[in-house]
PDB file of C-alpha atoms in Angstrom:
ATOM      1  CA  MET E   1       2.527   4.935 -21.238  1.00 67.00           C
ATOM      2  CA  ALA E   2       5.102   2.159 -21.313  1.00 88.00           C
ATOM      3  CA  PHE E   3       5.023  -0.422 -18.551  1.00 97.00           C
ATOM      4  CA  THR E   4       7.755  -2.758 -17.396  1.00 97.00           C
ATOM      5  CA  GLU E   5       7.378  -6.500 -17.738  1.00 97.00           C
ATOM      6  CA  GLN E   6       7.134  -6.645 -13.924  1.00 97.00           C
ATOM      7  CA  GLU E   7       4.239  -4.134 -13.907  1.00 98.00           C
ATOM      8  CA  LYS E   8       2.534  -6.031 -16.719  1.00 98.00           C
ATOM      9  CA  ARG E   9       2.820  -9.340 -14.830  1.00 98.00           C
ATOM     10  CA  ALA E  10       1.657  -7.769 -11.541  1.00 98.00           C
ATOM     11  CA  ALA E  11      -1.421  -6.266 -13.222  1.00 99.00           C
ATOM     12  CA  TRP E  12      -2.185  -9.601 -14.934  1.00 99.00           C
ATOM     13  CA  ASN E  13      -1.908 -11.475 -11.642  1.00 98.00           C
ATOM     14  CA  LYS E  14      -4.649  -9.272 -10.142  1.00 98.00           C
ATOM     15  CA  ALA E  15      -7.127 -10.329 -12.835  1.00 99.00           C
ATOM     16  CA  ARG E  16      -9.530 -13.101 -11.847  1.00 99.00           C
ATOM     17  CA  GLU E  17      -8.505 -16.696 -12.481  1.00 99.00           C
ATOM     18  CA  VAL E  18     -11.209 -18.870 -14.049  1.00 98.00           C
ATOM     19  CA  ASP E  19     -11.602 -22.563 -13.215  1.00 98.00           C
ATOM     20  CA  GLY E  20     -10.822 -24.774 -16.180  1.00 98.00           C
ATOM     21  CA  TYR E  21      -8.609 -22.190 -17.914  1.00 98.00           C
ATOM     22  CA  ASP E  22      -4.830 -21.814 -17.778  1.00 99.00           C
ATOM     23  CA  LYS E  23      -4.260 -18.784 -15.513  1.00 99.00           C
ATOM     24  CA  ASN E  24      -1.112 -17.946 -17.454  1.00 99.00           C
ATOM     25  CA  MET E  25      -3.094 -17.613 -20.688  1.00 99.00           C
ATOM     26  CA  PHE E  26      -6.644 -16.446 -19.832  1.00 99.00           C
ATOM     27  CA  ARG E  27      -8.268 -14.452 -17.047  1.00 99.00           C
ATOM     28  CA  LYS E  28     -11.176 -12.070 -16.518  1.00 99.00           C
ATOM     29  CA  ASP E  29     -10.765  -8.380 -15.809  1.00 99.00           C
ATOM     30  CA  ALA E  30     -12.502  -6.385 -13.051  1.00 98.00           C
ATOM     31  CA  CYS E  31     -15.493  -5.858 -15.368  1.00 99.00           C
ATOM     32  CA  GLY E  32     -15.860  -9.577 -16.072  1.00 99.00           C
ATOM     33  CA  ALA E  33     -14.405  -9.556 -19.610  1.00 99.00           C
ATOM     34  CA  TRP E  34     -12.064 -12.229 -20.942  1.00 99.00           C
ATOM     35  CA  ILE E  35      -8.448 -11.186 -21.505  1.00 99.00           C
ATOM     36  CA  ALA E  36      -5.574 -13.212 -22.961  1.00 99.00           C
ATOM     37  CA  TRP E  37      -1.967 -12.779 -21.801  1.00 99.00           C
ATOM     38  CA  SER E  38      -0.674 -12.910 -25.388  1.00 99.00           C
ATOM     39  CA  LYS E  39      -3.042 -10.106 -26.459  1.00 99.00           C
ATOM     40  CA  TYR E  40      -1.563  -7.325 -24.302  1.00 98.00           C
ATOM     41  CA  GLY E  41      -1.942  -4.037 -26.184  1.00 98.00           C
ATOM     42  CA  ALA E  42      -3.942  -5.680 -29.007  1.00 98.00           C
ATOM     43  CA  ARG E  43      -6.839  -3.331 -29.693  1.00 98.00           C
ATOM     44  CA  ASP E  44      -7.740  -5.384 -32.761  1.00 98.00           C
ATOM     45  CA  ASN E  45      -8.505  -8.537 -30.763  1.00 98.00           C
ATOM     46  CA  ASP E  46     -11.547  -9.549 -28.699  1.00 98.00           C
ATOM     47  CA  TYR E  47      -9.249 -10.556 -25.823  1.00 99.00           C
ATOM     48  CA  GLY E  48      -6.915  -7.541 -25.964  1.00 99.00           C
ATOM     49  CA  TRP E  49      -6.057  -5.836 -22.707  1.00 99.00           C
ATOM     50  CA  GLU E  50      -4.193  -2.892 -21.260  1.00 99.00           C
ATOM     51  CA  ILE E  51      -2.974  -1.732 -17.883  1.00 99.00           C
ATOM     52  CA  ASP E  52      -5.388   0.651 -16.179  1.00 99.00           C
ATOM     53  CA  HIS E  53      -4.446   3.277 -13.614  1.00 99.00           C
ATOM     54  CA  ILE E  54      -7.372   2.795 -11.239  1.00 99.00           C
ATOM     55  CA  TYR E  55      -6.800   6.276  -9.809  1.00 99.00           C
ATOM     56  CA  PRO E  56      -6.078   8.185 -13.029  1.00 99.00           C
ATOM     57  CA  VAL E  57      -2.713   9.785 -13.761  1.00 98.00           C
ATOM     58  CA  GLU E  58      -4.638  12.944 -14.687  1.00 97.00           C
ATOM     59  CA  ARG E  59      -5.794  13.160 -11.053  1.00 97.00           C
ATOM     60  CA  GLY E  60      -2.409  12.363  -9.503  1.00 98.00           C
ATOM     61  CA  GLY E  61      -2.177   8.572  -9.836  1.00 98.00           C
ATOM     62  CA  ASP E  62       1.003   6.831 -10.908  1.00 98.00           C
ATOM     63  CA  ASN E  63       2.427   3.349 -11.424  1.00 97.00           C
ATOM     64  CA  HIS E  64       2.190   2.331  -7.772  1.00 97.00           C
ATOM     65  CA  PRO E  65       1.441  -1.432  -7.797  1.00 97.00           C
ATOM     66  CA  GLU E  66      -1.802  -0.873  -5.862  1.00 98.00           C
ATOM     67  CA  ASN E  67      -3.001   1.445  -8.643  1.00 99.00           C
ATOM     68  CA  LEU E  68      -2.489  -0.877 -11.616  1.00 99.00           C
ATOM     69  CA  ARG E  69      -4.792  -3.575 -12.972  1.00 99.00           C
ATOM     70  CA  ALA E  70      -5.425  -5.420 -16.214  1.00 99.00           C
ATOM     71  CA  LEU E  71      -8.540  -4.308 -18.115  1.00 99.00           C
ATOM     72  CA  HIS E  72      -9.936  -5.338 -21.473  1.00 99.00           C
ATOM     73  CA  TYR E  73      -8.992  -2.492 -23.802  1.00 99.00           C
ATOM     74  CA  ARG E  74     -12.648  -1.556 -24.394  1.00 99.00           C
ATOM     75  CA  ASN E  75     -13.286  -1.359 -20.644  1.00 99.00           C
ATOM     76  CA  ASN E  76     -10.144   0.727 -20.201  1.00 99.00           C
ATOM     77  CA  THR E  77     -11.250   3.102 -22.962  1.00 99.00           C
ATOM     78  CA  SER E  78     -14.743   3.345 -21.485  1.00 99.00           C
ATOM     79  CA  LYS E  79     -13.385   3.956 -17.971  1.00 99.00           C
ATOM     80  CA  ALA E  80     -11.036   6.691 -19.203  1.00 98.00           C
ATOM     81  CA  ASP E  81     -10.180   9.008 -16.279  1.00 98.00           C
ATOM     82  CA  ASP E  82     -13.316   8.267 -14.258  1.00 99.00           C
ATOM     83  CA  TYR E  83     -12.948   7.349 -10.577  1.00 99.00           C
ATOM     84  CA  PRO E  84     -14.372   5.813  -8.449  1.00 99.00           C
ATOM     85  CA  SER E  85     -17.427   5.194 -10.657  1.00 99.00           C
ATOM     86  CA  TYR E  86     -17.061   4.392 -14.340  1.00 99.00           C
ATOM     87  CA  MET E  87     -18.765   2.685 -17.269  1.00 99.00           C
ATOM     88  CA  ALA E  88     -17.811  -0.833 -18.325  1.00 99.00           C
ATOM     89  CA  ALA E  89     -18.185  -1.668 -22.013  1.00 99.00           C
ATOM     90  CA  VAL E  90     -17.816  -5.458 -22.343  1.00 99.00           C
ATOM     91  CA  GLN E  91     -18.130  -8.601 -20.261  1.00 98.00           C
ATOM     92  CA  ALA E  92     -17.904 -12.331 -20.795  1.00 99.00           C
ATOM     93  CA  ASP E  93     -20.773 -14.421 -22.091  1.00 98.00           C
ATOM     94  CA  SER E  94     -19.614 -18.025 -21.826  1.00 96.00           C
ATOM     95  CA  ASN E  95     -16.203 -18.134 -23.535  1.00 95.00           C
ATOM     96  CA  ARG E  96     -16.501 -14.901 -25.537  1.00 97.00           C
ATOM     97  CA  ASN E  97     -16.895 -11.189 -24.829  1.00 99.00           C
ATOM     98  CA  VAL E  98     -20.039  -9.221 -25.616  1.00 98.00           C
ATOM     99  CA  VAL E  99     -20.903  -5.539 -25.487  1.00 98.00           C
ATOM    100  CA  TYR E 100     -22.629  -4.874 -22.175  1.00 97.00           C
ATOM    101  CA  GLU E 101     -22.439  -1.291 -20.961  1.00 98.00           C
ATOM    102  CA  ARG E 102     -23.105  -0.750 -17.275  1.00 98.00           C
ATOM    103  CA  PRO E 103     -21.945   1.442 -14.397  1.00 99.00           C
ATOM    104  CA  LEU E 104     -19.379   0.031 -11.963  1.00 99.00           C
ATOM    105  CA  THR E 105     -17.597   1.415  -8.911  1.00 99.00           C
ATOM    106  CA  VAL E 106     -14.165   0.608  -7.523  1.00 99.00           C
ATOM    107  CA  ASN E 107     -14.752  -1.386  -4.323  1.00 97.00           C
ATOM    108  CA  LYS E 108     -14.528   0.431  -0.977  1.00 98.00           C
ATOM    109  CA  ALA E 109     -11.450  -1.462   0.258  1.00 98.00           C
ATOM    110  CA  LYS E 110      -9.498  -0.516  -2.884  1.00 98.00           C
ATOM    111  CA  GLN E 111     -10.728   3.081  -2.621  1.00 98.00           C
ATOM    112  CA  LYS E 112      -9.428   3.220   0.964  1.00 98.00           C
ATOM    113  CA  ARG E 113      -5.994   1.871  -0.018  1.00 98.00           C
ATOM    114  CA  LEU E 114      -5.740   4.347  -2.899  1.00 99.00           C
ATOM    115  CA  SER E 115      -6.915   7.179  -0.648  1.00 98.00           C
ATOM    116  CA  ASP E 116      -4.125   6.353   1.798  1.00 98.00           C
ATOM    117  CA  ILE E 117      -1.545   6.398  -1.017  1.00 98.00           C
ATOM    118  CA  TYR E 118      -2.761   9.462  -2.922  1.00 98.00           C
ATOM    119  CA  HIS E 119      -4.437  11.403  -0.087  1.00 97.00           C
ATOM    120  CA  ILE E 120      -7.762  11.485  -1.911  1.00 95.00           C
ATOM    121  CA  ASP E 121     -10.486  13.448  -0.113  1.00 81.00           C
TER     122      ASP E 121
END
């Protein structure tokens, strides 16, 4: 799915800023993995990232700003269409990413906001 530059920037801005790193170049995704602004869509790079639909399109989600976030491409692939619980695939170890599979769940506040938007039971 193609995203606008505005959607790309909004998703990036939700990723966690890290002290000592330029927030316009590097951040961490919701799973704790490093991502690099310049590596958007780069599945051949350790810092590649994509835009995730937190509530999957397959289940009725769309490009509402509340539903988009930046995820390392491996975490996005691992998450797939799972919601609210999903498997993360990588996370940061110092200044690099390492494989570290573990279950995660979208936080309750975000689930509530998405439920209000998409009328999730």
